[in-house]
């Protein structure tokens, strides 16, 4: 009986997810504008940058706005921004990939022996937050840590290193999802 109720609940959740639309180019631009307006209102434009590209909508959370140096826990004062981003992306059925990035400054602590662990922990913590706080379906989310190996700026300057320390929330386009594993359930 318990299993029947759980199975019915799962079916209802899947139906709700199925009813959501897939965002593509036009919707990505609209989502970007909505988030930009919110950031402007909150005076937080400097904490996030956004770009619509072939992968989908890339929302870059700047390290200094969301994490303390060498830490993987999202700063409490940045939760409202993350909540707004979650509300914006939660309306769509697209997969979401959370990508952690660092600069080339090496970290070596018991918790984070390298930048890979730090970048992965930051991405994973955001995934957990989106699932637990915003009920985003875990099957739509993935976390990946790139460490210092996917820079967007020159790591030889302070400004470049600062740009490279980020977590990207990527609302994936159909093309961007091509590299993701499928969400199909295994045979019963």
mmCIF file of N, CA, C and O in Angstrom, residues 106-162:
data_model
loop_
_atom_site.group_PDB
_atom_site.id
_atom_site.type_symbol
_atom_site.label_atom_id
_atom_site.label_comp_id
_atom_site.label_asym_id
_atom_site.label_seq_id
_atom_site.Cartn_x
_atom_site.Cartn_y
_atom_site.Cartn_z
ATOM 1 N N UNK A 106 46.435 27.220 -6.558
ATOM 2 C CA UNK A 106 46.233 25.884 -6.006
ATOM 3 C C UNK A 106 45.703 25.942 -4.575
ATOM 4 O O UNK A 106 46.116 26.771 -3.790
ATOM 5 N N UNK A 107 44.795 25.029 -4.293
ATOM 6 C CA UNK A 107 44.277 24.855 -2.944
ATOM 7 C C UNK A 107 44.729 23.478 -2.492
ATOM 8 O O UNK A 107 44.804 22.558 -3.303
ATOM 9 N N UNK A 108 45.081 23.343 -1.264
ATOM 10 C CA UNK A 108 45.494 22.034 -0.749
ATOM 11 C C UNK A 108 45.124 21.989 0.722
ATOM 12 O O UNK A 108 45.917 22.345 1.586
ATOM 13 N N UNK A 109 43.888 21.586 0.984
ATOM 14 C CA UNK A 109 43.417 21.430 2.360
ATOM 15 C C UNK A 109 42.959 19.993 2.538
ATOM 16 O O UNK A 109 42.851 19.239 1.566
ATOM 17 N N UNK A 110 42.672 19.602 3.764
ATOM 18 C CA UNK A 110 42.175 18.250 4.014
ATOM 19 C C UNK A 110 40.846 18.028 3.282
ATOM 20 O O UNK A 110 40.587 16.946 2.760
ATOM 21 N N UNK A 111 40.023 19.051 3.247
ATOM 22 C CA UNK A 111 38.716 18.949 2.598
ATOM 23 C C UNK A 111 38.811 19.045 1.079
ATOM 24 O O UNK A 111 38.092 18.352 0.360
ATOM 25 N N UNK A 112 39.702 19.897 0.593
ATOM 26 C CA UNK A 112 39.856 20.122 -0.846
ATOM 27 C C UNK A 112 41.319 19.955 -1.246
ATOM 28 O O UNK A 112 42.070 20.923 -1.283
ATOM 29 N N UNK A 113 41.736 18.723 -1.564
ATOM 30 C CA UNK A 113 43.124 18.498 -1.948
ATOM 31 C C UNK A 113 43.521 19.205 -3.250
ATOM 32 O O UNK A 113 44.699 19.401 -3.503
ATOM 33 N N UNK A 114 42.516 19.564 -4.076
ATOM 34 C CA UNK A 114 42.802 20.270 -5.328
ATOM 35 C C UNK A 114 41.598 21.117 -5.726
ATOM 36 O O UNK A 114 40.528 21.044 -5.114
ATOM 37 N N UNK A 115 41.771 21.890 -6.781
ATOM 38 C CA UNK A 115 40.682 22.725 -7.285
ATOM 39 C C UNK A 115 39.513 21.897 -7.833
ATOM 40 O O UNK A 115 38.387 22.369 -7.861
ATOM 41 N N UNK A 116 39.791 20.674 -8.246
ATOM 42 C CA UNK A 116 38.695 19.820 -8.719
ATOM 43 C C UNK A 116 37.695 19.558 -7.593
ATOM 44 O O UNK A 116 36.490 19.655 -7.801
ATOM 45 N N UNK A 117 38.201 19.229 -6.418
ATOM 46 C CA UNK A 117 37.299 18.958 -5.297
ATOM 47 C C UNK A 117 36.514 20.203 -4.905
ATOM 48 O O UNK A 117 35.309 20.124 -4.635
ATOM 49 N N UNK A 118 37.182 21.358 -4.883
ATOM 50 C CA UNK A 118 36.494 22.596 -4.528
ATOM 51 C C UNK A 118 35.405 22.925 -5.552
ATOM 52 O O UNK A 118 34.263 23.217 -5.188
ATOM 53 N N UNK A 119 35.748 22.865 -6.839
ATOM 54 C CA UNK A 119 34.764 23.218 -7.876
ATOM 55 C C UNK A 119 33.594 22.237 -7.883
ATOM 56 O O UNK A 119 32.438 22.633 -8.050
ATOM 57 N N UNK A 120 33.881 20.962 -7.675
ATOM 58 C CA UNK A 120 32.821 19.952 -7.640
ATOM 59 C C UNK A 120 31.941 20.127 -6.409
ATOM 60 O O UNK A 120 30.711 20.014 -6.499
ATOM 61 N N UNK A 121 32.543 20.418 -5.256
ATOM 62 C CA UNK A 121 31.764 20.623 -4.029
ATOM 63 C C UNK A 121 30.837 21.824 -4.162
ATOM 64 O O UNK A 121 29.681 21.780 -3.730
ATOM 65 N N UNK A 122 31.307 22.906 -4.767
ATOM 66 C CA UNK A 122 30.455 24.080 -4.956
ATOM 67 C C UNK A 122 29.271 23.740 -5.862
ATOM 68 O O UNK A 122 28.125 24.085 -5.553
ATOM 69 N N UNK A 123 29.533 23.056 -6.960
ATOM 70 C CA UNK A 123 28.447 22.683 -7.880
ATOM 71 C C UNK A 123 27.459 21.748 -7.186
ATOM 72 O O UNK A 123 26.237 21.927 -7.287
ATOM 73 N N UNK A 124 27.969 20.772 -6.474
ATOM 74 C CA UNK A 124 27.113 19.802 -5.790
ATOM 75 C C UNK A 124 26.274 20.465 -4.709
ATOM 76 O O UNK A 124 25.083 20.152 -4.557
ATOM 77 N N UNK A 125 26.842 21.399 -3.957
ATOM 78 C CA UNK A 125 26.075 22.097 -2.928
ATOM 79 C C UNK A 125 24.923 22.883 -3.533
ATOM 80 O O UNK A 125 23.832 22.952 -2.948
ATOM 81 N N UNK A 126 25.135 23.474 -4.693
ATOM 82 C CA UNK A 126 24.045 24.208 -5.346
ATOM 83 C C UNK A 126 22.973 23.235 -5.830
ATOM 84 O O UNK A 126 21.772 23.494 -5.679
ATOM 85 N N UNK A 127 23.369 22.088 -6.364
ATOM 86 C CA UNK A 127 22.389 21.073 -6.770
ATOM 87 C C UNK A 127 21.543 20.658 -5.573
ATOM 88 O O UNK A 127 20.309 20.619 -5.647
ATOM 89 N N UNK A 128 22.189 20.343 -4.457
ATOM 90 C CA UNK A 128 21.441 19.946 -3.250
ATOM 91 C C UNK A 128 20.465 21.046 -2.830
ATOM 92 O O UNK A 128 19.315 20.766 -2.475
ATOM 93 N N UNK A 129 20.905 22.279 -2.863
ATOM 94 C CA UNK A 129 20.043 23.401 -2.485
ATOM 95 C C UNK A 129 18.828 23.491 -3.418
ATOM 96 O O UNK A 129 17.698 23.672 -2.953
ATOM 97 N N UNK A 130 19.047 23.354 -4.718
ATOM 98 C CA UNK A 130 17.941 23.442 -5.680
ATOM 99 C C UNK A 130 16.931 22.313 -5.481
ATOM 100 O O UNK A 130 15.725 22.520 -5.599
ATOM 101 N N UNK A 131 17.413 21.125 -5.152
ATOM 102 C CA UNK A 131 16.524 19.984 -4.933
ATOM 103 C C UNK A 131 15.775 20.140 -3.612
ATOM 104 O O UNK A 131 14.551 20.018 -3.565
ATOM 105 N N UNK A 132 16.500 20.422 -2.533
ATOM 106 C CA UNK A 132 15.880 20.463 -1.199
ATOM 107 C C UNK A 132 15.010 21.691 -0.978
ATOM 108 O O UNK A 132 13.944 21.604 -0.382
ATOM 109 N N UNK A 133 15.447 22.842 -1.450
ATOM 110 C CA UNK A 133 14.732 24.084 -1.164
ATOM 111 C C UNK A 133 13.689 24.420 -2.225
ATOM 112 O O UNK A 133 12.650 24.980 -1.907
ATOM 113 N N UNK A 134 13.962 24.063 -3.468
ATOM 114 C CA UNK A 134 13.069 24.463 -4.560
ATOM 115 C C UNK A 134 12.395 23.290 -5.251
ATOM 116 O O UNK A 134 11.718 23.485 -6.265
ATOM 117 N N UNK A 135 12.586 22.097 -4.719
ATOM 118 C CA UNK A 135 11.954 20.887 -5.254
ATOM 119 C C UNK A 135 12.201 20.692 -6.753
ATOM 120 O O UNK A 135 11.344 20.151 -7.455
ATOM 121 N N UNK A 136 13.345 21.146 -7.247
ATOM 122 C CA UNK A 136 13.666 20.847 -8.640
ATOM 123 C C UNK A 136 13.935 19.354 -8.735
ATOM 124 O O UNK A 136 14.601 18.781 -7.871
ATOM 125 N N UNK A 137 13.404 18.705 -9.753
ATOM 126 C CA UNK A 137 13.575 17.250 -9.865
ATOM 127 C C UNK A 137 15.048 16.875 -10.042
ATOM 128 O O UNK A 137 15.713 17.373 -10.951
ATOM 129 N N UNK A 138 15.562 16.007 -9.187
ATOM 130 C CA UNK A 138 16.979 15.654 -9.261
ATOM 131 C C UNK A 138 17.388 15.056 -10.606
ATOM 132 O O UNK A 138 18.526 15.209 -11.028
ATOM 133 N N UNK A 139 16.448 14.397 -11.288
ATOM 134 C CA UNK A 139 16.795 13.797 -12.575
ATOM 135 C C UNK A 139 17.058 14.847 -13.660
ATOM 136 O O UNK A 139 17.598 14.531 -14.715
ATOM 137 N N UNK A 140 16.683 16.090 -13.410
ATOM 138 C CA UNK A 140 16.963 17.179 -14.361
ATOM 139 C C UNK A 140 18.302 17.846 -14.102
ATOM 140 O O UNK A 140 18.744 18.670 -14.888
ATOM 141 N N UNK A 141 18.933 17.534 -12.976
ATOM 142 C CA UNK A 141 20.126 18.256 -12.550
ATOM 143 C C UNK A 141 21.377 17.394 -12.633
ATOM 144 O O UNK A 141 21.326 16.185 -12.416
ATOM 145 N N UNK A 142 22.492 18.049 -12.915
ATOM 146 C CA UNK A 142 23.794 17.392 -12.839
ATOM 147 C C UNK A 142 24.802 18.396 -12.313
ATOM 148 O O UNK A 142 24.622 19.602 -12.453
ATOM 149 N N UNK A 143 25.842 17.872 -11.666
ATOM 150 C CA UNK A 143 26.906 18.725 -11.126
ATOM 151 C C UNK A 143 28.227 18.242 -11.696
ATOM 152 O O UNK A 143 28.459 17.038 -11.809
ATOM 153 N N UNK A 144 29.065 19.195 -12.039
ATOM 154 C CA UNK A 144 30.377 18.856 -12.585
ATOM 155 C C UNK A 144 31.388 19.877 -12.087
ATOM 156 O O UNK A 144 31.055 21.048 -11.915
ATOM 157 N N UNK A 145 32.595 19.427 -11.834
ATOM 158 C CA UNK A 145 33.662 20.327 -11.418
ATOM 159 C C UNK A 145 34.771 20.321 -12.456
ATOM 160 O O UNK A 145 35.315 19.266 -12.775
ATOM 161 N N UNK A 146 35.081 21.486 -12.972
ATOM 162 C CA UNK A 146 36.133 21.601 -13.980
ATOM 163 C C UNK A 146 37.458 22.083 -13.385
ATOM 164 O O UNK A 146 38.450 22.174 -14.101
ATOM 165 N N UNK A 147 37.460 22.425 -12.099
ATOM 166 C CA UNK A 147 38.688 22.961 -11.514
ATOM 167 C C UNK A 147 39.125 24.200 -12.282
ATOM 168 O O UNK A 147 38.310 25.034 -12.668
ATOM 169 N N UNK A 148 40.419 24.302 -12.554
ATOM 170 C CA UNK A 148 40.957 25.465 -13.268
ATOM 171 C C UNK A 148 41.052 25.242 -14.777
ATOM 172 O O UNK A 148 41.601 26.069 -15.500
ATOM 173 N N UNK A 149 40.479 24.137 -15.280
ATOM 174 C CA UNK A 149 40.737 23.722 -16.654
ATOM 175 C C UNK A 149 39.787 24.257 -17.725
ATOM 176 O O UNK A 149 39.930 23.902 -18.888
ATOM 177 N N UNK A 150 38.856 25.123 -17.365
ATOM 178 C CA UNK A 150 37.977 25.764 -18.350
ATOM 179 C C UNK A 150 37.925 27.270 -18.080
ATOM 180 O O UNK A 150 36.862 27.828 -17.803
ATOM 181 N N UNK A 151 39.064 27.949 -18.168
ATOM 182 C CA UNK A 151 39.072 29.396 -17.867
ATOM 183 C C UNK A 151 38.349 30.198 -18.944
ATOM 184 O O UNK A 151 38.285 29.784 -20.111
ATOM 185 N N UNK A 152 37.799 31.342 -18.537
ATOM 186 C CA UNK A 152 37.180 32.268 -19.489
ATOM 187 C C UNK A 152 37.987 33.551 -19.594
ATOM 188 O O UNK A 152 37.653 34.434 -20.376
ATOM 189 N N UNK A 153 39.049 33.642 -18.779
ATOM 190 C CA UNK A 153 39.895 34.841 -18.778
ATOM 191 C C UNK A 153 41.333 34.421 -18.466
ATOM 192 O O UNK A 153 41.598 33.280 -18.078
ATOM 193 N N UNK A 154 42.239 35.367 -18.606
ATOM 194 C CA UNK A 154 43.660 35.145 -18.394
ATOM 195 C C UNK A 154 43.959 34.956 -16.908
ATOM 196 O O UNK A 154 43.682 35.831 -16.091
ATOM 197 N N UNK A 155 44.518 33.809 -16.556
ATOM 198 C CA UNK A 155 44.833 33.511 -15.160
ATOM 199 C C UNK A 155 46.091 34.216 -14.651
ATOM 200 O O UNK A 155 46.448 34.083 -13.489
ATOM 201 N N UNK A 156 46.759 34.987 -15.507
ATOM 202 C CA UNK A 156 47.971 35.695 -15.079
ATOM 203 C C UNK A 156 47.655 37.026 -14.402
ATOM 204 O O UNK A 156 48.544 37.666 -13.855
ATOM 205 N N UNK A 157 46.392 37.455 -14.444
ATOM 206 C CA UNK A 157 46.016 38.715 -13.803
ATOM 207 C C UNK A 157 44.988 38.453 -12.700
ATOM 208 O O UNK A 157 44.247 37.471 -12.757
ATOM 209 N N UNK A 158 44.951 39.354 -11.712
ATOM 210 C CA UNK A 158 43.954 39.234 -10.638
ATOM 211 C C UNK A 158 42.543 39.268 -11.211
ATOM 212 O O UNK A 158 41.683 38.491 -10.802
ATOM 213 N N UNK A 159 42.311 40.193 -12.147
ATOM 214 C CA UNK A 159 40.983 40.333 -12.754
ATOM 215 C C UNK A 159 40.580 39.056 -13.495
ATOM 216 O O UNK A 159 39.441 38.598 -13.394
ATOM 217 N N UNK A 160 41.516 38.468 -14.229
ATOM 218 C CA UNK A 160 41.240 37.231 -14.953
ATOM 219 C C UNK A 160 40.940 36.079 -14.020
ATOM 220 O O UNK A 160 39.985 35.320 -14.222
ATOM 221 N N UNK A 161 41.754 35.945 -12.970
ATOM 222 C CA UNK A 161 41.513 34.872 -11.992
ATOM 223 C C UNK A 161 40.148 35.038 -11.323
ATOM 224 O O UNK A 161 39.438 34.064 -11.102
ATOM 225 N N UNK A 162 39.780 36.271 -11.041
ATOM 226 C CA UNK A 162 38.479 36.538 -10.412
ATOM 227 C C UNK A 162 37.337 36.097 -11.333
ATOM 228 O O UNK A 162 36.357 35.520 -10.875
#
